[in-house]
C-alpha cells in the first residue's frame, strides 16, 4: 500500500507505453521485463518515449487526476481505493494493465454501488461526519452536541412523521377537538417513538456499522455509551407511557407500550431471522393513528382500525420499494428481507397493498369516517401509486422501485389530508330538526 | 464500502501485512496495538474510539485502565474488549466471504454466458440486479444459522455489558456520595 510515489507513477506509466489500452499480453511482458530488471522511472520514460505524443496526454491526465484527488478532500475517500489499484500493479501479475485502465473511467461512480456521493453539493454535516470518522477521538460526551445526538438517536424526523399520523388519527375522530388531550397524546406518542428508536439503535450497533445508510449513527460513532442510550430511552419511555395512560386514557397508554414492545422486541430481532418482520413493522406503523383515535374517543372503533389499515397497507409499497435497492447491503448485513429472499413475493405484496388502498378508501364512507367524496378524490393518487406498483411488479428494476418509493413519500400525507378534508362532520342531534332556513353545516 | 473495493482492500492488506494464512482465509485476530497502530497520550483518562476498521467496519476502542481499577471495572473492560474482538472477527469473516463469493458468482455467471470478465474497453463486466439477487439470496440462506447464533450471542453480550456498566456507574456514584476516593475504603464489586 505504501509504495513510493515514484514507483506508483512507474506503475501507471508502464501500462501506457504503447497504444494505451490494448494488447494485454504485450504490456504484461513489458511489465514483467520492468519488474525483473528493476528499471528506474527515468529509464522507463526513455523506453516509452516512442509514442510520446499520445502517451504524454494520458500520463498528464493521470498525474492531474492524482493531484486533483489529493487536493480535493471531497474526493479523497473515493480516491484511496483507486490508489490501491495503482500500487497493486507491481504485485498482481495478471490483469494489472487493465486494472489501470479501469482507473480512468472510474471517476464516475460505478452503477449499482452504494458509494457515498462525493460532490460539492454534499451537505456540510455529512461531509464533516465523514472526515471526522477517519480520526481517533476520545470517548466522552460532548455536552454541546447532546441535543443533536439525541435527535439522531431518537430518529427525530421519523418520530415527527409518527406524531403526525397520530395527530391525523385524533383529528379524524368524530369528537370535539380538545387541545389539552391532543397535546398530551402528541407528546406521549413522541416520547414513546423516541424510546423505541433509541432501543432499536442500541440493539443494532454492529449491523448499523456495516451498512452505508446507518453508519453515522451516534452509538456507532461512539458519541454516547450504550448505557447512556438506554438511560435516554427509559427517560423518554417511562414519562411517555405514563402521560398517555394517566393524561389521556389507559387504552392509549397500553397501545403506546405495545408499540414500543413490538418495535424493539419483535421487529428488531425479527429483521435478522425472518421476512415476517415487514408485517410486524407494518403493524407498528399502523398503531399511532389508532392511538390518536383512541386518545380522542377512548375506544377502539372501526374508524380507528380503518386509519390503521391505511398505514398498514401503505407500508408495503413504501418499504418493499425502498428495500429493493438495498439488497446488497441487506444480504451482507444478514437482514432477511423479502426483497432479497423472496423477490416475487416482495413485488406481489407491494402491488396487492397498493390496490388495497383503493378498497380501503371506499370503506371510509361505509364506516362513517368520511363522506362519499373521499373515495372519489383519493382515486387519482391511489390509481397512480397502484400504477407504479404495477410497473414495479412487472419490471422489478431499480428505477421503478425508486419511483414507487418516492411516490409513497407524498402519497400518504396527501391521503391523510384528503381524508381530513372529507371528514364526516357530526351534526348534533338536537339541532338537526331545527328550521330548514338555518343552513346546515357544510359536509 | 464498495464491495469490489473491499475485496481489493482485503487482498492488499493480506499482502501488506504478510499474514501467515493463505489468501483464501480472512486475517485472524491481530493484537490491538498492532492492528490499530495508534496509542493515546499517556495523560489521557478517557477511552479512545477510532475510525471504522477497513475489514469489519467496526470502530476499535482503546480502553483506559485507571489506577486502582476495581474488579468490576476490570470485568467490564475485559468483556467489552472481548466482545469487540469477537465481533470484529465475525464481521471481517463475513465481509471477506461475501466479497469472495460475490466475485466467484460474477465470474461463473459470466463464463456460463461465454463472456470474459472484462469487456472490450477493459472495464469489468457487472451483472444485472436480478442476476446478483440470486447470489444475495443464496448468501443469506447459506449463512442463516451463523447469523442467528451471532445475533443471540450479541444480544446477550450487549445486555451484560450494559448491566455491568450500570453497576459500575452506580458503584462510582455511591462512592462519590459517601465521600470515598478510589483506592481507599471498600472496593468490593457489588454495590446493590
PDB file of C-alpha atoms in Angstrom, chain B:
ATOM      1  CA  UNK B   1     -17.899   0.345   1.322  1.00  0.00           C
ATOM      2  CA  UNK B   2     -17.851  -0.695  -2.316  1.00  0.00           C
ATOM      3  CA  UNK B   3     -17.671  -4.464  -2.239  1.00  0.00           C
ATOM      4  CA  UNK B   4     -15.250  -4.695  -5.107  1.00  0.00           C
ATOM      5  CA  UNK B   5     -13.019  -2.150  -3.467  1.00  0.00           C
ATOM      6  CA  UNK B   6     -13.397  -4.025  -0.241  1.00  0.00           C
ATOM      7  CA  UNK B   7     -12.147  -7.234  -1.737  1.00  0.00           C
ATOM      8  CA  UNK B   8      -9.119  -5.466  -3.170  1.00  0.00           C
ATOM      9  CA  UNK B   9      -8.509  -3.790   0.146  1.00  0.00           C
ATOM     10  CA  UNK B  10      -8.731  -7.087   1.925  1.00  0.00           C
ATOM     11  CA  UNK B  11      -6.353  -8.695  -0.516  1.00  0.00           C
ATOM     12  CA  UNK B  12      -3.962  -5.761  -0.255  1.00  0.00           C
ATOM     13  CA  UNK B  13      -3.974  -5.818   3.497  1.00  0.00           C
ATOM     14  CA  UNK B  14      -3.250  -9.513   3.446  1.00  0.00           C
ATOM     15  CA  UNK B  15      -0.273  -8.945   1.193  1.00  0.00           C
ATOM     16  CA  UNK B  16       0.973  -5.946   3.048  1.00  0.00           C
ATOM     17  CA  UNK B  17       0.783  -7.381   6.497  1.00  0.00           C
ATOM     18  CA  UNK B  18       2.436 -10.548   5.379  1.00  0.00           C
ATOM     19  CA  UNK B  19      -0.094 -12.759   7.007  1.00  0.00           C
ATOM     20  CA  UNK B  20       0.723 -16.333   7.624  1.00  0.00           C
ATOM     21  CA  UNK B  21      -2.591 -17.606   6.311  1.00  0.00           C
ATOM     22  CA  UNK B  22      -3.240 -18.075   2.639  1.00  0.00           C
ATOM     23  CA  UNK B  23      -5.286 -15.518   0.783  1.00  0.00           C
ATOM     24  CA  UNK B  24      -8.355 -17.714   0.958  1.00  0.00           C
ATOM     25  CA  UNK B  25      -8.810 -17.098   4.693  1.00  0.00           C
ATOM     26  CA  UNK B  26      -9.537 -13.783   6.306  1.00  0.00           C
ATOM     27  CA  UNK B  27      -6.892 -12.392   8.649  1.00  0.00           C
ATOM     28  CA  UNK B  28      -7.041 -13.805  12.133  1.00  0.00           C
ATOM     29  CA  UNK B  29      -7.252 -11.633  15.188  1.00  0.00           C
ATOM     30  CA  UNK B  30      -4.246  -9.326  15.377  1.00  0.00           C
ATOM     31  CA  UNK B  31      -3.244  -7.791  18.704  1.00  0.00           C
ATOM     32  CA  UNK B  32      -4.888  -4.452  19.220  1.00  0.00           C
ATOM     33  CA  UNK B  33      -1.862  -2.166  19.146  1.00  0.00           C
ATOM     34  CA  UNK B  34      -0.538  -3.785  16.017  1.00  0.00           C
ATOM     35  CA  UNK B  35      -3.912  -3.668  14.353  1.00  0.00           C
ATOM     36  CA  UNK B  36      -4.801  -0.108  15.149  1.00  0.00           C
ATOM     37  CA  UNK B  37      -1.378   1.468  15.070  1.00  0.00           C
ATOM     38  CA  UNK B  38      -2.471   4.136  17.478  1.00  0.00           C
ATOM     39  CA  UNK B  39      -1.824   4.773  21.126  1.00  0.00           C
ATOM     40  CA  UNK B  40      -3.382   7.622  23.040  1.00  0.00           C
ATOM     41  CA  UNK B  41      -1.421  10.129  25.045  1.00  0.00           C
ATOM     42  CA  UNK B  42      -0.282   8.830  28.401  1.00  0.00           C
ATOM     43  CA  UNK B  43      -2.076  11.604  30.256  1.00  0.00           C
ATOM     44  CA  UNK B  44      -5.423  10.763  28.699  1.00  0.00           C
ATOM     45  CA  UNK B  45      -8.007   9.490  31.116  1.00  0.00           C
ATOM     46  CA  UNK B  46     -10.615   8.550  28.537  1.00  0.00           C
ATOM     47  CA  UNK B  47     -11.230   5.653  26.272  1.00  0.00           C
ATOM     48  CA  UNK B  48     -10.467   6.363  22.661  1.00  0.00           C
ATOM     49  CA  UNK B  49     -12.503   5.319  19.670  1.00  0.00           C
ATOM     50  CA  UNK B  50     -11.019   5.026  16.239  1.00  0.00           C
ATOM     51  CA  UNK B  51     -12.114   5.133  12.627  1.00  0.00           C
ATOM     52  CA  UNK B  52     -14.043   2.166  11.230  1.00  0.00           C
ATOM     53  CA  UNK B  53     -11.855  -0.814  10.597  1.00  0.00           C
ATOM     54  CA  UNK B  54     -11.337  -1.452   6.919  1.00  0.00           C
ATOM     55  CA  UNK B  55     -12.319  -5.055   7.105  1.00  0.00           C
ATOM     56  CA  UNK B  56     -15.041  -5.246   9.695  1.00  0.00           C
ATOM     57  CA  UNK B  57     -16.323  -1.645   9.588  1.00  0.00           C
ATOM     58  CA  UNK B  58     -16.432  -1.678  13.372  1.00  0.00           C
ATOM     59  CA  UNK B  59     -14.705   1.026  15.323  1.00  0.00           C
ATOM     60  CA  UNK B  60     -11.965  -0.176  17.663  1.00  0.00           C
ATOM     61  CA  UNK B  61     -11.825   1.210  21.177  1.00  0.00           C
ATOM     62  CA  UNK B  62      -8.707   1.553  23.286  1.00  0.00           C
ATOM     63  CA  UNK B  63      -9.721   1.372  26.912  1.00  0.00           C
ATOM     64  CA  UNK B  64      -8.125   3.498  29.555  1.00  0.00           C
ATOM     65  CA  UNK B  65      -7.111   1.475  32.575  1.00  0.00           C
ATOM     66  CA  UNK B  66      -7.409   3.587  35.715  1.00  0.00           C
ATOM     67  CA  UNK B  67      -5.107   3.022  38.655  1.00  0.00           C
ATOM     68  CA  UNK B  68      -6.866   1.035  41.345  1.00  0.00           C
ATOM     69  CA  UNK B  69      -9.268  -0.404  38.843  1.00  0.00           C
ATOM     70  CA  UNK B  70     -11.932  -2.322  40.706  1.00  0.00           C
ATOM     71  CA  UNK B  71     -12.587  -5.971  39.842  1.00  0.00           C
ATOM     72  CA  UNK B  72     -15.962  -4.957  38.479  1.00  0.00           C
ATOM     73  CA  UNK B  73     -14.413  -2.397  36.162  1.00  0.00           C
ATOM     74  CA  UNK B  74     -11.853  -4.914  35.056  1.00  0.00           C
ATOM     75  CA  UNK B  75     -14.550  -7.461  34.267  1.00  0.00           C
ATOM     76  CA  UNK B  76     -16.397  -4.845  32.275  1.00  0.00           C
ATOM     77  CA  UNK B  77     -13.316  -3.819  30.343  1.00  0.00           C
ATOM     78  CA  UNK B  78     -12.415  -7.400  29.530  1.00  0.00           C
ATOM     79  CA  UNK B  79     -15.917  -8.186  28.422  1.00  0.00           C
ATOM     80  CA  UNK B  80     -16.093  -5.150  26.173  1.00  0.00           C
ATOM     81  CA  UNK B  81     -12.710  -5.888  24.696  1.00  0.00           C
ATOM     82  CA  UNK B  82     -13.578  -9.498  24.141  1.00  0.00           C
ATOM     83  CA  UNK B  83     -16.922  -8.651  22.559  1.00  0.00           C
ATOM     84  CA  UNK B  84     -15.227  -6.176  20.280  1.00  0.00           C
ATOM     85  CA  UNK B  85     -12.652  -8.697  19.153  1.00  0.00           C
ATOM     86  CA  UNK B  86     -15.233 -11.396  18.662  1.00  0.00           C
ATOM     87  CA  UNK B  87     -17.455  -9.015  16.659  1.00  0.00           C
ATOM     88  CA  UNK B  88     -14.524  -7.843  14.619  1.00  0.00           C
ATOM     89  CA  UNK B  89     -13.612 -11.392  13.706  1.00  0.00           C
ATOM     90  CA  UNK B  90     -17.173 -12.244  12.728  1.00  0.00           C
ATOM     91  CA  UNK B  91     -17.619  -9.216  10.523  1.00  0.00           C
ATOM     92  CA  UNK B  92     -14.206  -9.472   8.929  1.00  0.00           C
ATOM     93  CA  UNK B  93     -15.004 -13.031   8.012  1.00  0.00           C
ATOM     94  CA  UNK B  94     -18.471 -12.068   6.851  1.00  0.00           C
ATOM     95  CA  UNK B  95     -17.374  -9.200   4.627  1.00  0.00           C
ATOM     96  CA  UNK B  96     -14.459 -11.143   3.235  1.00  0.00           C
ATOM     97  CA  UNK B  97     -16.571 -14.200   2.455  1.00  0.00           C
ATOM     98  CA  UNK B  98     -19.230 -12.020   0.902  1.00  0.00           C
ATOM     99  CA  UNK B  99     -16.762 -10.293  -1.405  1.00  0.00           C
ATOM    100  CA  UNK B 100     -15.066 -13.517  -2.359  1.00  0.00           C
ATOM    101  CA  UNK B 101     -18.287 -15.370  -3.103  1.00  0.00           C
ATOM    102  CA  UNK B 102     -19.669 -12.425  -4.966  1.00  0.00           C
ATOM    103  CA  UNK B 103     -16.625 -12.333  -7.239  1.00  0.00           C
ATOM    104  CA  UNK B 104     -16.907 -16.059  -7.799  1.00  0.00           C
ATOM    105  CA  UNK B 105     -20.559 -15.752  -8.638  1.00  0.00           C
ATOM    106  CA  UNK B 106     -19.923 -12.974 -11.124  1.00  0.00           C
ATOM    107  CA  UNK B 107     -17.098 -14.948 -12.687  1.00  0.00           C
ATOM    108  CA  UNK B 108     -19.133 -18.117 -13.007  1.00  0.00           C
ATOM    109  CA  UNK B 109     -22.144 -16.301 -14.407  1.00  0.00           C
ATOM    110  CA  UNK B 110     -20.043 -14.547 -16.993  1.00  0.00           C
ATOM    111  CA  UNK B 111     -18.268 -17.715 -18.017  1.00  0.00           C
ATOM    112  CA  UNK B 112     -21.546 -19.590 -18.336  1.00  0.00           C
ATOM    113  CA  UNK B 113     -22.669 -16.876 -20.713  1.00  0.00           C
ATOM    114  CA  UNK B 114     -19.429 -17.164 -22.591  1.00  0.00           C
ATOM    115  CA  UNK B 115     -18.302 -13.670 -21.728  1.00  0.00           C
ATOM    116  CA  UNK B 116     -14.915 -12.671 -20.461  1.00  0.00           C
ATOM    117  CA  UNK B 117     -14.539 -10.845 -17.210  1.00  0.00           C
ATOM    118  CA  UNK B 118     -13.651  -7.636 -18.973  1.00  0.00           C
ATOM    119  CA  UNK B 119     -15.407  -6.129 -21.923  1.00  0.00           C
ATOM    120  CA  UNK B 120     -13.728  -4.603 -24.950  1.00  0.00           C
ATOM    121  CA  UNK B 121     -12.864  -1.403 -23.170  1.00  0.00           C
ATOM    122  CA  UNK B 122     -11.210  -3.293 -20.403  1.00  0.00           C
ATOM    123  CA  UNK B 123     -13.949  -2.473 -17.979  1.00  0.00           C
ATOM    124  CA  UNK B 124     -15.034  -5.117 -15.577  1.00  0.00           C
ATOM    125  CA  UNK B 125     -18.391  -6.531 -16.544  1.00  0.00           C
ATOM    126  CA  UNK B 126     -21.138  -6.322 -13.978  1.00  0.00           C
ATOM    127  CA  UNK B 127     -24.235  -8.421 -13.781  1.00  0.00           C
ATOM    128  CA  UNK B 128     -27.723  -7.053 -13.666  1.00  0.00           C
ATOM    129  CA  UNK B 129     -29.503  -6.578 -10.357  1.00  0.00           C
ATOM    130  CA  UNK B 130     -31.594  -9.656 -10.980  1.00  0.00           C
ATOM    131  CA  UNK B 131     -28.599 -11.867 -11.562  1.00  0.00           C
ATOM    132  CA  UNK B 132     -26.923 -10.536  -8.452  1.00  0.00           C
ATOM    133  CA  UNK B 133     -30.133 -11.030  -6.489  1.00  0.00           C
ATOM    134  CA  UNK B 134     -29.753 -14.776  -6.933  1.00  0.00           C
ATOM    135  CA  UNK B 135     -26.408 -14.588  -5.208  1.00  0.00           C
ATOM    136  CA  UNK B 136     -27.683 -12.348  -2.406  1.00  0.00           C
ATOM    137  CA  UNK B 137     -30.482 -14.772  -1.636  1.00  0.00           C
ATOM    138  CA  UNK B 138     -28.137 -17.717  -1.712  1.00  0.00           C
ATOM    139  CA  UNK B 139     -25.673 -15.988   0.605  1.00  0.00           C
ATOM    140  CA  UNK B 140     -28.358 -15.127   3.123  1.00  0.00           C
ATOM    141  CA  UNK B 141     -29.818 -18.607   3.137  1.00  0.00           C
ATOM    142  CA  UNK B 142     -26.433 -20.248   3.408  1.00  0.00           C
ATOM    143  CA  UNK B 143     -25.424 -18.190   6.419  1.00  0.00           C
ATOM    144  CA  UNK B 144     -28.718 -18.177   8.242  1.00  0.00           C
ATOM    145  CA  UNK B 145     -27.651 -20.307  11.188  1.00  0.00           C
ATOM    146  CA  UNK B 146     -24.391 -18.440  11.603  1.00  0.00           C
ATOM    147  CA  UNK B 147     -26.202 -15.117  11.613  1.00  0.00           C
ATOM    148  CA  UNK B 148     -28.803 -16.370  14.059  1.00  0.00           C
ATOM    149  CA  UNK B 149     -26.191 -17.583  16.526  1.00  0.00           C
ATOM    150  CA  UNK B 150     -24.246 -14.318  16.204  1.00  0.00           C
ATOM    151  CA  UNK B 151     -27.429 -12.375  16.928  1.00  0.00           C
ATOM    152  CA  UNK B 152     -28.221 -14.398  20.008  1.00  0.00           C
ATOM    153  CA  UNK B 153     -24.776 -14.018  21.401  1.00  0.00           C
ATOM    154  CA  UNK B 154     -24.569 -10.334  20.509  1.00  0.00           C
ATOM    155  CA  UNK B 155     -27.820  -9.567  22.305  1.00  0.00           C
ATOM    156  CA  UNK B 156     -26.613 -11.460  25.388  1.00  0.00           C
ATOM    157  CA  UNK B 157     -23.246  -9.719  25.432  1.00  0.00           C
ATOM    158  CA  UNK B 158     -24.713  -6.285  24.782  1.00  0.00           C
ATOM    159  CA  UNK B 159     -27.142  -6.709  27.601  1.00  0.00           C
ATOM    160  CA  UNK B 160     -24.495  -7.983  30.023  1.00  0.00           C
ATOM    161  CA  UNK B 161     -22.165  -5.120  29.139  1.00  0.00           C
ATOM    162  CA  UNK B 162     -24.893  -2.573  29.721  1.00  0.00           C
ATOM    163  CA  UNK B 163     -25.792  -4.131  33.058  1.00  0.00           C
ATOM    164  CA  UNK B 164     -22.176  -4.103  34.117  1.00  0.00           C
ATOM    165  CA  UNK B 165     -21.825  -0.500  33.028  1.00  0.00           C
ATOM    166  CA  UNK B 166     -24.866   0.347  35.116  1.00  0.00           C
ATOM    167  CA  UNK B 167     -23.379  -1.408  38.122  1.00  0.00           C
ATOM    168  CA  UNK B 168     -20.059   0.354  37.707  1.00  0.00           C
ATOM    169  CA  UNK B 169     -21.796   3.689  37.346  1.00  0.00           C
ATOM    170  CA  UNK B 170     -23.900   3.059  40.452  1.00  0.00           C
ATOM    171  CA  UNK B 171     -20.863   1.908  42.368  1.00  0.00           C
ATOM    172  CA  UNK B 172     -18.902   5.007  41.439  1.00  0.00           C
ATOM    173  CA  UNK B 173     -21.818   7.256  42.286  1.00  0.00           C
ATOM    174  CA  UNK B 174     -22.160   5.572  45.652  1.00  0.00           C
ATOM    175  CA  UNK B 175     -18.500   6.034  46.345  1.00  0.00           C
ATOM    176  CA  UNK B 176     -18.694   9.692  45.397  1.00  0.00           C
ATOM    177  CA  UNK B 177     -21.742  10.218  47.559  1.00  0.00           C
ATOM    178  CA  UNK B 178     -20.209   8.509  50.553  1.00  0.00           C
ATOM    179  CA  UNK B 179     -17.047  10.517  50.076  1.00  0.00           C
ATOM    180  CA  UNK B 180     -14.716   7.629  49.334  1.00  0.00           C
ATOM    181  CA  UNK B 181     -11.916   8.102  46.858  1.00  0.00           C
ATOM    182  CA  UNK B 182     -10.572   5.477  44.538  1.00  0.00           C
ATOM    183  CA  UNK B 183      -8.159   3.176  46.252  1.00  0.00           C
ATOM    184  CA  UNK B 184      -9.460   3.714  49.789  1.00  0.00           C
ATOM    185  CA  UNK B 185     -12.334   2.253  51.706  1.00  0.00           C
ATOM    186  CA  UNK B 186     -14.441  -0.583  50.440  1.00  0.00           C
ATOM    187  CA  UNK B 187     -13.661  -1.697  46.940  1.00  0.00           C
ATOM    188  CA  UNK B 188     -15.957  -4.631  46.584  1.00  0.00           C
ATOM    189  CA  UNK B 189     -17.694  -5.139  43.272  1.00  0.00           C
ATOM    190  CA  UNK B 190     -21.301  -5.297  44.345  1.00  0.00           C
ATOM    191  CA  UNK B 191     -22.944  -2.053  45.231  1.00  0.00           C
ATOM    192  CA  UNK B 192     -26.565  -3.136  45.098  1.00  0.00           C
TER     193      UNK B 192
END
